[in-house]
C-alpha positions as a printed Julia matrix, in Angstrom:
424×3 Matrix{Float64}:
  43.92  -31.82  -13.7
  41.38  -33.17  -16.13
  41.83  -36.7   -14.72
  41.41  -35.34  -11.16
  38.1   -33.65  -12.09
  36.86  -36.87  -13.71
  37.68  -38.86  -10.58
  35.84  -36.33   -8.4
  32.74  -36.45  -10.6
  32.79  -40.23  -10.68
  33.08  -40.4    -6.88
  30.2   -37.93   -6.41
  27.99  -39.93   -8.78
  28.76  -43.12   -6.86
  27.86  -41.5    -3.54
  24.51  -40.3    -4.88
  23.64  -43.71   -6.28
  24.61  -45.69   -3.16
  23.07  -43.34   -0.59
  19.59  -43.96   -1.97
  19.76  -47.79   -1.83
  20.3   -50.52    0.74
  22.9   -53.3     0.42
  20.24  -55.76   -0.74
  19.3   -53.45   -3.6
  22.78  -53.15   -5.06
  22.85  -54.51   -8.55
  19.07  -55.09   -8.53
  17.86  -51.58   -9.35
  19.03  -48.76  -11.49
  19.28  -45.33   -9.84
  16.37  -43.0   -10.57
  17.04  -40.44  -13.27
  17.94  -36.98  -11.98
  15.16  -34.41  -12.46
  16.62  -31.09  -13.52
  15.22  -27.65  -12.67
  13.13  -26.27  -15.54
  12.18  -22.7   -16.38
   8.48  -21.81  -16.2
   6.3   -18.76  -16.79
   2.92  -17.37  -15.75
   1.14  -14.36  -17.34
   0.66  -12.83  -13.87
   4.39  -12.13  -13.78
   4.62  -10.03  -16.91
   8.07  -10.43  -18.45
   9.51  -12.31  -15.46
   9.7   -16.06  -15.1
  10.35  -18.71  -12.49
  11.45  -22.3   -12.16
   9.64  -25.57  -11.52
  10.43  -27.13   -8.14
  11.8   -30.65   -8.87
   9.29  -33.4    -8.13
   6.31  -31.01   -8.3
   4.28  -28.98  -10.76
   4.78  -25.81   -8.75
   6.23  -22.84  -10.62
   8.16  -20.62   -8.17
   9.37  -17.07   -8.68
  11.88  -15.57   -6.24
  12.49  -11.85   -6.19
  12.96   -8.74   -4.11
  14.44   -5.28   -3.88
  17.32   -3.58   -2.08
  17.09    0.18   -1.6
  19.2     3.1    -0.36
  18.17    6.73    0.1
  19.71    9.89    1.46
  17.49   12.87    2.2
  17.96   16.48    3.26
  15.08   18.78    4.21
  13.77   21.63    6.3
  14.28   21.44   10.06
  11.13   22.48   11.96
  12.46   21.99   15.49
  15.95   22.39   16.86
  16.47   18.79   17.92
  15.24   17.2    14.71
  17.62   16.02   12.03
  17.88   17.89    8.77
  19.17   14.87    6.9
  18.89   11.12    7.17
  19.63    7.75    5.64
  17.27    4.91    4.72
  18.42    1.46    3.84
  16.58   -1.81    3.51
  14.99   -4.27    1.2
  12.43   -6.98    0.73
  12.26  -10.53   -0.6
   9.25  -12.4    -1.94
   8.25  -15.91   -2.96
   5.45  -16.4    -5.49
   4.35  -20.01   -6.1
   1.71  -21.16   -8.62
   0.54  -24.76   -8.71
  -1.9   -26.08  -11.36
  -4.86  -28.19  -10.24
  -7.96  -29.67  -11.85
  -9.9   -26.61  -10.61
  -7.37  -24.02  -11.79
  -4.17  -22.51  -10.48
  -3.47  -22.2    -6.75
  -1.23  -19.23   -5.93
   0.62  -18.56   -2.66
   2.54  -15.3    -2.19
   4.6   -14.01    0.75
   6.83  -10.95    1.12
   9.01   -9.77    4.02
  10.67   -6.4     4.41
  13.7    -5.29    6.43
  14.61   -1.64    6.9
  16.5     0.84    9.02
  16.27    4.61    8.86
  17.52    7.74   10.6
  16.56   11.38   10.29
  13.26   13.19   10.25
  12.42   13.11    6.54
   9.76   10.54    5.77
   7.43   10.8     2.8
   3.91    9.47    2.94
   4.74    6.8     0.38
   7.95    5.67    2.07
   6.4     2.61    3.68
   5.63    1.22    0.25
   9.29    1.44   -0.66
  10.67    0.0     2.57
  11.78    3.34    4.01
   9.36    4.07    6.84
   7.5     2.24    9.57
   3.75    2.72    9.94
   2.35    3.68   13.34
   5.78    3.85   15.01
   7.77    7.0    15.72
  11.54    6.98   16.08
  12.56    7.2    19.72
  15.2     9.6    20.92
  15.89   12.92   22.61
  14.44   15.83   20.7
  11.42   14.25   19.09
  10.55   12.34   15.95
  13.4    11.43   13.66
  16.3    12.01   16.06
  17.28    8.36   16.5
  17.43    5.23   14.41
  14.43    3.07   13.7
  14.48   -0.55   12.56
  11.91   -3.2    11.77
  11.47   -6.64   10.23
   7.88   -7.34    9.31
   5.79   -9.47    6.99
   4.32   -6.93    4.6
   2.03   -9.27    2.72
   0.99  -12.89    2.32
  -2.03  -14.3     0.54
  -3.56  -17.3    -1.23
  -5.51  -17.11   -4.51
  -7.68  -19.91   -5.88
 -10.62  -19.99   -8.32
 -11.08  -16.22   -8.14
 -10.79  -16.01   -4.34
  -8.11  -14.06   -2.45
  -7.44  -14.7     1.24
  -4.72  -13.01    3.28
  -2.89   -9.69    3.5
  -2.35   -7.57    0.4
  -3.26   -4.17   -1.06
  -6.89   -3.07   -0.88
  -9.16   -3.5    -3.88
 -10.41    0.08   -3.33
  -8.89    2.84   -5.46
  -6.07    0.96   -7.17
  -5.92    2.98  -10.41
  -5.39    6.61  -11.44
  -2.07    7.59   -9.85
   1.14    8.11  -11.77
   4.48    6.71  -10.52
   5.79    8.83   -7.63
   8.19    8.75   -4.71
   7.35   11.73   -2.47
   3.71   10.94   -1.71
   2.13   14.0    -3.28
  -0.9    12.32   -4.82
  -4.44   12.0    -3.53
  -5.8     8.62   -2.43
  -2.5     6.76   -2.49
  -3.19    4.4     0.43
   0.12    2.92    1.53
  -0.88    0.05    3.79
  -1.83   -3.56    3.1
  -4.97   -4.99    4.66
  -6.24   -8.42    5.73
  -9.08   -9.5     3.47
 -11.29  -12.11    1.86
 -12.27  -11.3    -1.73
 -13.75  -12.81   -4.87
 -12.95  -11.59   -8.39
 -15.05  -12.68  -11.38
 -13.93  -12.38  -15.0
 -16.85  -11.04  -17.04
 -15.13  -11.28  -20.42
 -13.7    -8.64  -22.78
 -11.28   -7.45  -20.09
 -13.9    -6.76  -17.39
 -13.21   -7.84  -13.8
 -15.66   -7.47  -10.9
 -14.53   -7.81   -7.27
 -16.36   -7.97   -3.95
 -14.32   -8.01   -0.74
 -14.47   -7.74    3.03
 -11.4    -5.98    4.44
  -9.95   -5.27    7.86
 -10.77   -1.59    8.61
  -8.06   -1.03   11.24
  -5.48    0.84    9.14
  -8.2     2.7     7.2
  -9.66    4.36   10.28
  -8.62    7.78   11.53
  -9.66    9.23   14.88
 -12.69   11.27   15.88
 -12.44   14.87   17.11
 -14.1    16.37   20.16
 -14.9    20.08   19.91
 -16.47   22.73   22.09
 -19.46   24.86   21.15
 -17.14   27.45   19.63
 -15.81   24.92   17.1
 -12.35   24.58   18.64
 -10.84   21.1    18.39
 -10.18   19.88   21.94
  -8.93   16.33   21.76
  -8.87   13.3    19.49
 -10.28    9.93   20.38
  -9.76    6.74   18.35
 -12.55    4.87   16.65
 -13.95    2.23   18.99
 -13.28   -1.44   18.24
 -14.89   -2.42   14.95
 -17.81   -4.82   14.72
 -18.02   -5.29   10.97
 -15.35   -5.33    8.25
 -15.18   -2.83    5.43
 -17.19   -3.8     2.36
 -15.41   -3.07   -0.94
 -16.65   -3.44   -4.51
 -14.73   -2.73   -7.72
 -15.28   -2.96  -11.47
 -12.21   -2.82  -13.71
 -11.58   -2.88  -17.46
  -8.18   -3.74  -18.98
  -7.65   -3.45  -22.74
  -4.96   -2.48  -25.22
  -5.73    1.24  -24.93
  -5.34    1.21  -21.14
  -7.37    0.56  -17.98
 -10.37    2.04  -16.17
 -11.8     1.37  -12.72
 -14.57    2.43  -10.36
 -14.69    1.24   -6.76
 -16.62    1.86   -3.56
 -16.1     1.3     0.16
 -18.49    1.12    3.14
 -17.24    1.34    6.72
 -18.58    1.66   10.26
 -17.56    4.65   12.39
 -17.86    4.08   16.14
 -17.24    6.38   19.08
 -16.02    5.07   22.42
 -17.32    6.22   25.78
 -15.76    9.29   27.37
 -15.4     9.36   31.15
 -16.59   12.05   33.56
 -19.94   13.58   33.38
 -22.58   14.25   32.64
 -20.21   16.35   30.49
 -16.47   16.03   30.01
 -14.83   19.33   30.9
 -13.42   21.39   28.07
 -12.87   24.99   26.93
 -15.87   26.87   25.61
 -19.52   27.06   26.56
 -20.27   23.35   26.69
 -18.34   20.22   27.51
 -18.61   16.87   25.69
 -21.59   14.61   26.53
 -20.55   11.2    27.84
 -23.39    9.39   26.07
 -22.21    9.05   22.49
 -23.87    7.79   19.34
 -23.08    4.11   18.88
 -22.06    4.15   15.23
 -22.5     5.73   11.82
 -21.94    4.53    8.27
 -19.15    6.06    6.19
 -18.43    5.56    2.51
 -15.97    6.41   -0.27
 -16.09    6.32   -4.08
 -13.05    6.24   -6.36
 -12.5     6.37  -10.11
  -9.26    5.88  -12.02
  -8.07    5.9   -15.61
  -4.81    4.96  -17.31
  -4.5     5.72  -21.04
  -1.55    4.26  -22.93
   0.13    6.64  -25.39
   2.5     4.44  -27.42
   2.32    6.97  -30.28
   4.85    9.09  -28.35
   7.02    6.3   -26.95
   6.67    2.76  -25.68
   5.45    2.82  -22.08
   4.06    6.38  -22.14
   0.79    6.77  -20.24
  -1.66    9.39  -18.94
  -3.14    8.9   -15.45
  -6.36   10.46  -14.06
  -8.04    9.8   -10.72
 -10.71   11.16   -8.38
 -11.92   10.26   -4.87
 -14.89   11.37   -2.73
 -15.5    10.21    0.82
 -17.84   10.77    3.73
 -16.23    9.56    6.96
 -13.2     7.82    5.37
 -10.49   10.49    5.14
  -7.75    7.9     4.54
  -9.34    7.14    1.16
  -8.53   10.7     0.07
  -5.42   11.58    2.05
  -4.09    8.07    2.59
  -0.47    9.05    2.08
  -0.51   11.56    4.91
  -2.92   10.31    7.54
  -3.7     6.61    7.06
  -3.66    4.73   10.34
  -3.06    7.9    12.36
  -5.17    8.97   15.31
  -6.31   12.25   13.83
  -3.63   14.51   12.38
  -0.2    14.89   10.87
   2.46   17.6    10.85
   3.66   18.76    7.43
   6.06   21.64    7.11
   5.68   22.45   10.79
   1.9    22.86   10.45
  -0.57   20.44   12.05
  -3.29   19.26    9.65
  -6.42   17.46   10.86
  -8.02   14.49    9.14
 -10.57   13.19   11.64
 -13.13   10.74   10.21
 -15.79   12.59   12.17
 -16.6    14.99   14.99
 -18.53   14.32   18.2
 -21.14   17.05   18.67
 -20.72   18.99   21.93
 -24.5    19.29   22.24
 -25.86   15.87   21.35
 -22.88   13.51   21.39
 -23.77   12.34   17.88
 -21.12   11.71   15.22
 -20.89   14.14   12.31
 -18.84   12.63    9.47
 -16.03   14.42    7.64
 -16.31   14.95    3.9
 -13.25   14.96    1.67
 -12.42   14.78   -2.03
  -9.47   15.02   -4.36
  -8.18   14.78   -7.94
  -5.0    13.48   -9.59
  -3.44   13.92  -13.02
  -0.09   12.67  -14.23
   1.88   11.77  -17.33
   4.88    9.44  -17.75
   7.17    9.74  -20.78
  10.1     7.52  -21.76
  12.78    9.62  -23.46
  14.72    6.42  -24.06
  13.95    2.81  -23.08
  16.04    3.39  -19.91
  15.19    7.0   -18.92
  11.69    8.24  -18.0
  10.15   11.41  -16.58
   6.84   11.58  -14.71
   5.06   14.82  -13.82
   1.97   14.79  -11.61
  -0.39   17.17   -9.86
  -3.05   16.82   -7.18
  -5.65   18.85   -5.29
  -7.79   17.82   -2.32
  -9.93   19.16    0.51
 -11.05   17.95    3.94
 -14.14   19.61    5.42
 -14.44   18.73    9.13
 -17.9    19.66   10.49
 -18.52   21.78   13.59
 -14.99   23.22   13.52
 -13.45   26.57   12.71
 -11.98   26.58    9.23
  -8.66   27.75   10.66
  -8.33   24.7    12.92
 -10.4    22.03   11.21
 -10.26   22.2     7.42
  -7.39   21.2     5.15
  -6.59   22.02    1.54
  -3.84   20.12   -0.21
  -1.92   21.06   -3.37
   0.75   18.78   -4.74
   3.01   18.76   -7.76
   5.72   16.2    -8.39
   8.52   15.53  -10.84
  10.17   12.09  -10.94
  13.11   11.11  -13.15
  14.13    7.46  -13.23
  17.13    5.87  -14.91
  17.43    2.09  -15.38
  20.8     1.43  -17.06
  20.45   -2.35  -16.71
  17.59   -4.56  -15.67
  17.24   -4.68  -11.89
  19.1    -1.41  -11.15
  17.2     1.88  -11.0
  18.24    5.38  -10.02
């Protein structure tokens, strides 16, 4: 058997050597030495590493996640499912190549998922469980049939401080504890197309300026009658300018802190019929609408490491205020939606603004919220996170019973990681 293995290896070596040379080269050149795969590491990856692609200086990391969930919850209509399954996963490639001007990074991630049932948390899209802006088809309403998708969730290039492509927004990235249900304020779940520049100011300070695609940030506008009753919802008109985002972040041994801001344009489309669109109440809706209005949001976040209790322990604090950007506050629930969402059988409104029934001008919606959370590691493999949140949406020109929303959230998350790469 040993002789047979030796003969096989010798034959394979001969094939490799001959296949790379012509007959005239035989005996004139020695075969090129084989270049073996080498391990490599980049600080961006934390404790993970990659390998160098043979023949290049590119360090490549390959990774991903497979996930399974089963859920059971309240049924709010007869034909909806009480329980459901979610299965899927993602795979990513992260390549870093050194150059004379610094590292060039290229990242791409694809996700595959399939789900059934009506239970879908606001954060489920982040974990490959839900599909944004797509309801499950089937008799009986949302969640009655299966839903499947294969989509590129992110892909970007980074070079010399610049970021180009699709990735998470630079607005409001800090201040939320680990969670799975989507009970925290400001936890925007979608990625956005962007062009950004990040400058290192020294001593752990980073400053970022970015232009971002506003599409998934925008919620609809409400039309109301003179009595303050919400009549219909209309989407924001096509955008003319991208969102402008700025952020200042500090990372040090004690933890991290961040403040960020966002500016966006709110535009109403033209309604048909006139001079007023018919509707309940004293007045209809004027067809001549204000062209646009400026909306903004401000976010602050803090993460304080508490290694005195246990390695990995941390306290999280966050706050958001917005005028005309409700997704910045209630991103988990409403982001990318036309105007509202149904939670617990109750419809909640989150319009970015309201079209006045008298003037046709846009009145922006104000919202704010707060987060607090703490994560504790009982052992290196078992951790508990408790979090709480409160937020409000104040929609102008509407009755409080039909227009305003108050949100209370409390969450408890236990995670067990018996071996690296497997988490319950």
